[in-house]
């Protein structure tokens, strides 16, 4: 029997943060709260709780692990040279045993990372107790050597990323970092089994040069193992538990060139910043001189392909411009015309058609202020900020302001029975498509139509329905990106749904599916059940669990 | 030649600098020579060699040394230049560099700066692994590197830098200068549990013998000690396996040496130091320990637990001799310091005795200078090097925060006060020293500080048998050999020239010493022997002097 503690997706962020703080420095085999109270009987017989700690891959004993027992006992001790441990004088009942040691992960820690759930098997202490085996999973390690033009490259930042599916989208998460030593060597340990991408750089040597200097700077651009410019075209290193991967990265010296031009703006700009967006989505900054009077700028940039993004700071807000720039020699005469950061009015049209008498309609419909523009630009270390709806004046008018250039999804959570029936910006259907904001451009006003004749879908799941991490996916035919999820179980309900055709699918785990990517979702759609929801109606379906996990 | 904070060739992820306009070739003089290794004199090709104006940090030209280590710069106007080189295995260094001083290269009519031999020191390194008593790697251990030698005129062994071991227990110190080093490691076992868990339990008690006999409740503290095998710590351990500085093995590094120093840690039972601060009259308090390692001080890593409203406990402590600082919080926050010997679990009552000291005073100027807006007085502890500072009001008044002052001997300096320097310090009890004052803690101290902007400047040539000597250490030695802030130093340039700037008025001797970079110039006994061959000079306010120094 196993006890499973499941958390809803949204609650995970703080749980993980707490865990990381706890883990600082070494591994812990167990992180969870025991909610079963200790069963204490004052004059009960005493037993011995014993077992061993083993390496989960090799089966070898793990010595000097700190073993902790919880539950009806609270004890801490070491495993001995044979991995053996023993706690005596334990009362009958349920106990939990965990172990930790630097260089190892607990199985609970791994399942939490990979499946988002923590489970721990209790041990029955009593006359028939058997020995407990606690498995520790050895860490994985990436080592390597970075060279530049054949010589060891020292002081190069090396970063390890892992691609993870978070809320149906692929995101890059940093898993470790190091700086190369004078032999160009680095070592990044404490990695869980997984597929990792290694980035080296950027790095440059800045020589303070005097007037008339002949000296030139050089640098190394960001390079992804085995030599790609961005993580998407890099090769991942798949590491099993306890494996050590050797990665040698050869970097190419890139010269620096002078880049100059002028910047003008509709706003009275007091200062500007220049960012150089690398193909990986990362941003580099190079020292720049800008003359506010003349608008002229001058900078020195490492050779490469960039999007040059200029930002001007004025009292009335920020102005921006993008400029595609390939630097393979000195570049002069660039002209950047800064346009104000995008701002778009939002209007709501509330159509109460259900005839239902409820609080929302009685007091007059209120637009749901929780809608926002969520960045979908994609980047290695997080994209630009989104924009939340702002309200001003009476009667109120609504705006998204200070929208940085990029790609956005309109997201929101109207209170049922209200739903978004349509959302348009000019000719763009924002329920289906992204809002793309080009630098200096202003999107068309957003018009949102809301109705209150929403439908409800409920249902049951058969199969191994209690699968931890299972999910129900509801995909609207008209707008697949408006997919909704509910945690799996034996039953589920979706309320506040726009009427129309849907596909509904129960899977045993959703954390491996990039379900907001239509291409990634497509293979599973054939197993989905089609349903058509009528306005203001409840519909029920019975689903079979689809197995997608290993 | 010396720079204050010049020569910043940075290694930046994001740097800041000015762009370079296109170069304009000009006719002029040249500097040329060969780069050789200081270890074995073999010529070094592929070295980056740079040149710039001696008074500025920017590089004018950079070249890569060719066959035979040859390099050449041309088109240089007459003047004085710095020369620097770097390469794989050679950290950036200036020509004949010592402690931030170097030999400037002079070019001009009839001055030959060809055929220079630029000896560069190959870097040294020390690396190794830290393992525990089971021969398993110790991660995240703090490794300290100490260096012995003359720094700022005094012989000593001080901490240079630190490193942290990686997952394999490995550490490395790179780009070291040759010299004498010690390595030590300070960390806690990963499994250590030193804090005792205190649980308050409510016990039912029956009051007996009292007139209003009845049942009452009493709060009892139950203390649960960690398991002895977990209640351990690592003492600071020096290479090659000792916990005493006196027994530490020095690592003598010659240029290019790559030494290894393996360290093994053995846990010892940890002790607890419980500090009763009820005598300090504070609402709450914290405590910390400092220990001396060679001539440096190290903050001890220990667990701090508030036991109750009058006691705080430090756990995971290695038995030994420490300086205990108790910081009290309440209406006023203060620090109290005393020394403690910890042999086993120890209880100690924090003493008021060596508490904070009220230090205030007034700054007077010698030339009617006004007090600048951000001017400060700083007191530098001669024992620890710690700095405390106080702002100077327009009236010249200053007052130090009582809580940050400890008894001891301090050097008085002023900051942000134009280019002025402290010329004398007096207290109510009379003149103390040129720039230093002893604060006993016996009572409030009132200082009268005189600052002077009217400083003297000396320029000169270091000669031996009439010929200019490059690379000599030149020291301006005050009559009072203990007035440490009055000393000035320089290194003679390729034409023997040197300059000693910003000297406070007074009597001095100029001493030039060839190969003098290991001389303890702040040690009066050492310096006395050089004085007889020095040049005596009296510096008057704003005086300018030309000196011919005889190189010893």
mmCIF file of N, CA, C and O in Angstrom, chain B residues 107-157:
data_model
loop_
_atom_site.group_PDB
_atom_site.id
_atom_site.type_symbol
_atom_site.label_atom_id
_atom_site.label_comp_id
_atom_site.label_asym_id
_atom_site.label_seq_id
_atom_site.Cartn_x
_atom_site.Cartn_y
_atom_site.Cartn_z
ATOM 1 N N UNK B 107 61.234 56.780 -23.031
ATOM 2 C CA UNK B 107 61.792 56.933 -24.381
ATOM 3 C C UNK B 107 61.941 58.428 -24.694
ATOM 4 O O UNK B 107 61.185 59.246 -24.184
ATOM 5 N N UNK B 108 62.901 58.745 -25.535
ATOM 6 C CA UNK B 108 63.140 60.133 -25.919
ATOM 7 C C UNK B 108 64.485 60.223 -26.608
ATOM 8 O O UNK B 108 65.131 59.196 -26.849
ATOM 9 N N UNK B 109 64.898 61.439 -26.915
ATOM 10 C CA UNK B 109 66.195 61.597 -27.602
ATOM 11 C C UNK B 109 67.330 61.005 -26.763
ATOM 12 O O UNK B 109 67.384 61.241 -25.556
ATOM 13 N N UNK B 110 68.166 60.226 -27.399
ATOM 14 C CA UNK B 110 69.349 59.630 -26.758
ATOM 15 C C UNK B 110 69.017 58.680 -25.610
ATOM 16 O O UNK B 110 69.840 58.444 -24.751
ATOM 17 N N UNK B 111 67.793 58.230 -25.529
ATOM 18 C CA UNK B 111 67.474 57.235 -24.499
ATOM 19 C C UNK B 111 67.163 55.918 -25.207
ATOM 20 O O UNK B 111 66.299 55.871 -26.084
ATOM 21 N N UNK B 112 67.928 54.931 -24.837
ATOM 22 C CA UNK B 112 67.795 53.639 -25.517
ATOM 23 C C UNK B 112 66.818 52.752 -24.768
ATOM 24 O O UNK B 112 67.070 52.378 -23.630
ATOM 25 N N UNK B 113 65.680 52.465 -25.398
ATOM 26 C CA UNK B 113 64.770 51.511 -24.791
ATOM 27 C C UNK B 113 64.531 50.345 -25.738
ATOM 28 O O UNK B 113 63.435 49.830 -25.866
ATOM 29 N N UNK B 114 65.590 49.982 -26.434
ATOM 30 C CA UNK B 114 65.556 48.773 -27.248
ATOM 31 C C UNK B 114 66.217 47.677 -26.413
ATOM 32 O O UNK B 114 66.819 47.955 -25.383
ATOM 33 N N UNK B 115 66.088 46.465 -26.868
ATOM 34 C CA UNK B 115 66.748 45.318 -26.222
ATOM 35 C C UNK B 115 66.369 45.169 -24.756
ATOM 36 O O UNK B 115 67.181 44.812 -23.921
ATOM 37 N N UNK B 116 65.101 45.498 -24.427
ATOM 38 C CA UNK B 116 64.622 45.230 -23.071
ATOM 39 C C UNK B 116 64.462 43.730 -22.893
ATOM 40 O O UNK B 116 64.095 43.033 -23.835
ATOM 41 N N UNK B 117 64.731 43.257 -21.716
ATOM 42 C CA UNK B 117 64.419 41.864 -21.408
ATOM 43 C C UNK B 117 63.277 41.884 -20.402
ATOM 44 O O UNK B 117 63.447 42.331 -19.264
ATOM 45 N N UNK B 118 62.104 41.502 -20.877
ATOM 46 C CA UNK B 118 60.892 41.536 -20.068
ATOM 47 C C UNK B 118 60.721 40.143 -19.457
ATOM 48 O O UNK B 118 60.292 39.218 -20.115
ATOM 49 N N UNK B 119 61.139 40.013 -18.187
ATOM 50 C CA UNK B 119 61.033 38.708 -17.514
ATOM 51 C C UNK B 119 59.637 38.574 -16.927
ATOM 52 O O UNK B 119 59.252 39.391 -16.094
ATOM 53 N N UNK B 120 58.903 37.591 -17.395
ATOM 54 C CA UNK B 120 57.552 37.394 -16.845
ATOM 55 C C UNK B 120 57.538 36.113 -16.014
ATOM 56 O O UNK B 120 58.163 35.107 -16.374
ATOM 57 N N UNK B 121 56.832 36.212 -14.909
ATOM 58 C CA UNK B 121 56.754 35.085 -13.977
ATOM 59 C C UNK B 121 55.671 34.130 -14.421
ATOM 60 O O UNK B 121 54.516 34.537 -14.567
ATOM 61 N N UNK B 122 55.987 32.866 -14.654
ATOM 62 C CA UNK B 122 54.896 31.919 -14.906
ATOM 63 C C UNK B 122 54.052 31.790 -13.638
ATOM 64 O O UNK B 122 54.566 31.867 -12.531
ATOM 65 N N UNK B 123 52.755 31.634 -13.838
ATOM 66 C CA UNK B 123 51.849 31.498 -12.697
ATOM 67 C C UNK B 123 52.142 30.213 -11.937
ATOM 68 O O UNK B 123 52.559 29.217 -12.516
ATOM 69 N N UNK B 124 51.877 30.272 -10.656
ATOM 70 C CA UNK B 124 51.902 29.065 -9.837
ATOM 71 C C UNK B 124 50.466 28.686 -9.532
ATOM 72 O O UNK B 124 49.546 29.501 -9.690
ATOM 73 N N UNK B 125 50.271 27.480 -9.110
ATOM 74 C CA UNK B 125 48.935 27.097 -8.654
ATOM 75 C C UNK B 125 49.071 26.086 -7.528
ATOM 76 O O UNK B 125 50.099 25.427 -7.385
ATOM 77 N N UNK B 126 48.026 26.036 -6.721
ATOM 78 C CA UNK B 126 47.925 25.002 -5.689
ATOM 79 C C UNK B 126 46.547 24.394 -5.853
ATOM 80 O O UNK B 126 45.550 25.112 -5.910
ATOM 81 N N UNK B 127 46.510 23.075 -5.978
ATOM 82 C CA UNK B 127 45.212 22.431 -6.063
ATOM 83 C C UNK B 127 45.255 21.175 -5.218
ATOM 84 O O UNK B 127 46.317 20.742 -4.766
ATOM 85 N N UNK B 128 44.096 20.620 -4.994
ATOM 86 C CA UNK B 128 44.041 19.416 -4.183
ATOM 87 C C UNK B 128 42.620 18.994 -3.933
ATOM 88 O O UNK B 128 41.680 19.540 -4.518
ATOM 89 N N UNK B 129 42.493 18.004 -3.085
ATOM 90 C CA UNK B 129 41.177 17.459 -2.759
ATOM 91 C C UNK B 129 41.009 17.436 -1.244
ATOM 92 O O UNK B 129 41.963 17.192 -0.516
ATOM 93 N N UNK B 130 39.787 17.682 -0.847
ATOM 94 C CA UNK B 130 39.455 17.604 0.569
ATOM 95 C C UNK B 130 38.612 16.345 0.770
ATOM 96 O O UNK B 130 37.599 16.165 0.094
ATOM 97 N N UNK B 131 39.084 15.484 1.650
ATOM 98 C CA UNK B 131 38.350 14.244 1.907
ATOM 99 C C UNK B 131 38.084 14.127 3.400
ATOM 100 O O UNK B 131 38.737 14.783 4.208
ATOM 101 N N UNK B 132 37.112 13.282 3.727
ATOM 102 C CA UNK B 132 36.801 13.096 5.146
ATOM 103 C C UNK B 132 37.484 11.835 5.676
ATOM 104 O O UNK B 132 38.289 11.212 4.978
ATOM 105 N N UNK B 133 37.151 11.457 6.891
ATOM 106 C CA UNK B 133 37.814 10.332 7.539
ATOM 107 C C UNK B 133 37.509 9.002 6.861
ATOM 108 O O UNK B 133 38.199 8.013 7.093
ATOM 109 N N UNK B 134 36.467 8.960 6.004
ATOM 110 C CA UNK B 134 36.194 7.743 5.231
ATOM 111 C C UNK B 134 36.763 7.850 3.820
ATOM 112 O O UNK B 134 36.409 7.080 2.938
ATOM 113 N N UNK B 135 37.590 8.878 3.603
ATOM 114 C CA UNK B 135 38.182 9.115 2.294
ATOM 115 C C UNK B 135 37.135 9.467 1.245
ATOM 116 O O UNK B 135 37.315 9.214 0.061
ATOM 117 N N UNK B 136 36.024 10.029 1.674
ATOM 118 C CA UNK B 136 35.003 10.482 0.732
ATOM 119 C C UNK B 136 35.165 11.983 0.522
ATOM 120 O O UNK B 136 35.566 12.700 1.436
ATOM 121 N N UNK B 137 34.868 12.470 -0.705
ATOM 122 C CA UNK B 137 35.075 13.899 -0.972
ATOM 123 C C UNK B 137 34.186 14.772 -0.089
ATOM 124 O O UNK B 137 33.055 14.410 0.214
ATOM 125 N N UNK B 138 34.730 15.902 0.317
ATOM 126 C CA UNK B 138 33.951 16.872 1.093
ATOM 127 C C UNK B 138 33.598 18.027 0.149
ATOM 128 O O UNK B 138 34.486 18.699 -0.374
ATOM 129 N N UNK B 139 32.309 18.194 -0.088
ATOM 130 C CA UNK B 139 31.834 19.253 -0.981
ATOM 131 C C UNK B 139 31.672 20.554 -0.222
ATOM 132 O O UNK B 139 31.450 20.544 0.972
ATOM 133 N N UNK B 140 31.690 21.640 -0.967
ATOM 134 C CA UNK B 140 31.329 22.955 -0.416
ATOM 135 C C UNK B 140 32.191 23.329 0.784
ATOM 136 O O UNK B 140 31.741 24.077 1.652
ATOM 137 N N UNK B 141 33.399 22.788 0.847
ATOM 138 C CA UNK B 141 34.283 23.164 1.958
ATOM 139 C C UNK B 141 34.992 24.471 1.604
ATOM 140 O O UNK B 141 35.357 24.697 0.459
ATOM 141 N N UNK B 142 35.158 25.318 2.606
ATOM 142 C CA UNK B 142 35.857 26.586 2.408
ATOM 143 C C UNK B 142 37.348 26.322 2.540
ATOM 144 O O UNK B 142 37.793 25.892 3.599
ATOM 145 N N UNK B 143 38.093 26.582 1.474
ATOM 146 C CA UNK B 143 39.539 26.392 1.517
ATOM 147 C C UNK B 143 40.180 27.779 1.540
ATOM 148 O O UNK B 143 39.806 28.650 0.767
ATOM 149 N N UNK B 144 41.098 27.981 2.481
ATOM 150 C CA UNK B 144 41.730 29.288 2.630
ATOM 151 C C UNK B 144 43.186 29.207 2.215
ATOM 152 O O UNK B 144 43.857 28.226 2.512
ATOM 153 N N UNK B 145 43.645 30.249 1.530
ATOM 154 C CA UNK B 145 45.043 30.311 1.111
ATOM 155 C C UNK B 145 45.717 31.461 1.853
ATOM 156 O O UNK B 145 45.267 32.601 1.793
ATOM 157 N N UNK B 146 46.777 31.140 2.546
ATOM 158 C CA UNK B 146 47.561 32.150 3.268
ATOM 159 C C UNK B 146 48.905 32.308 2.587
ATOM 160 O O UNK B 146 49.454 31.339 2.053
ATOM 161 N N UNK B 147 49.425 33.537 2.631
ATOM 162 C CA UNK B 147 50.739 33.765 2.039
ATOM 163 C C UNK B 147 51.613 34.451 3.071
ATOM 164 O O UNK B 147 51.154 35.351 3.784
ATOM 165 N N UNK B 148 52.856 34.012 3.130
ATOM 166 C CA UNK B 148 53.817 34.630 4.040
ATOM 167 C C UNK B 148 54.704 35.563 3.249
ATOM 168 O O UNK B 148 55.114 35.231 2.141
ATOM 169 N N UNK B 149 55.017 36.697 3.812
ATOM 170 C CA UNK B 149 55.932 37.595 3.136
ATOM 171 C C UNK B 149 55.783 38.994 3.650
ATOM 172 O O UNK B 149 55.052 39.251 4.602
ATOM 173 N N UNK B 150 56.488 39.909 2.981
ATOM 174 C CA UNK B 150 56.430 41.312 3.385
ATOM 175 C C UNK B 150 55.308 41.966 2.596
ATOM 176 O O UNK B 150 55.334 42.006 1.370
ATOM 177 N N UNK B 151 54.306 42.405 3.298
ATOM 178 C CA UNK B 151 53.228 43.148 2.656
ATOM 179 C C UNK B 151 53.104 44.460 3.401
ATOM 180 O O UNK B 151 53.036 44.483 4.634
ATOM 181 N N UNK B 152 53.135 45.554 2.657
ATOM 182 C CA UNK B 152 53.087 46.884 3.258
ATOM 183 C C UNK B 152 54.144 47.042 4.345
ATOM 184 O O UNK B 152 53.884 47.579 5.410
ATOM 185 N N UNK B 153 55.308 46.515 4.049
ATOM 186 C CA UNK B 153 56.432 46.767 4.922
ATOM 187 C C UNK B 153 56.533 45.885 6.141
ATOM 188 O O UNK B 153 57.390 46.092 6.983
ATOM 189 N N UNK B 154 55.639 44.917 6.270
ATOM 190 C CA UNK B 154 55.677 44.060 7.454
ATOM 191 C C UNK B 154 55.654 42.601 7.046
ATOM 192 O O UNK B 154 54.906 42.212 6.152
ATOM 193 N N UNK B 155 56.446 41.814 7.767
ATOM 194 C CA UNK B 155 56.444 40.372 7.554
ATOM 195 C C UNK B 155 55.197 39.803 8.222
ATOM 196 O O UNK B 155 54.851 40.167 9.336
ATOM 197 N N UNK B 156 54.520 38.908 7.530
ATOM 198 C CA UNK B 156 53.347 38.298 8.154
ATOM 199 C C UNK B 156 52.783 37.212 7.270
ATOM 200 O O UNK B 156 53.243 36.992 6.144
ATOM 201 N N UNK B 157 51.817 36.489 7.808
ATOM 202 C CA UNK B 157 51.124 35.454 7.051
ATOM 203 C C UNK B 157 49.643 35.803 7.097
ATOM 204 O O UNK B 157 49.033 35.773 8.162
#
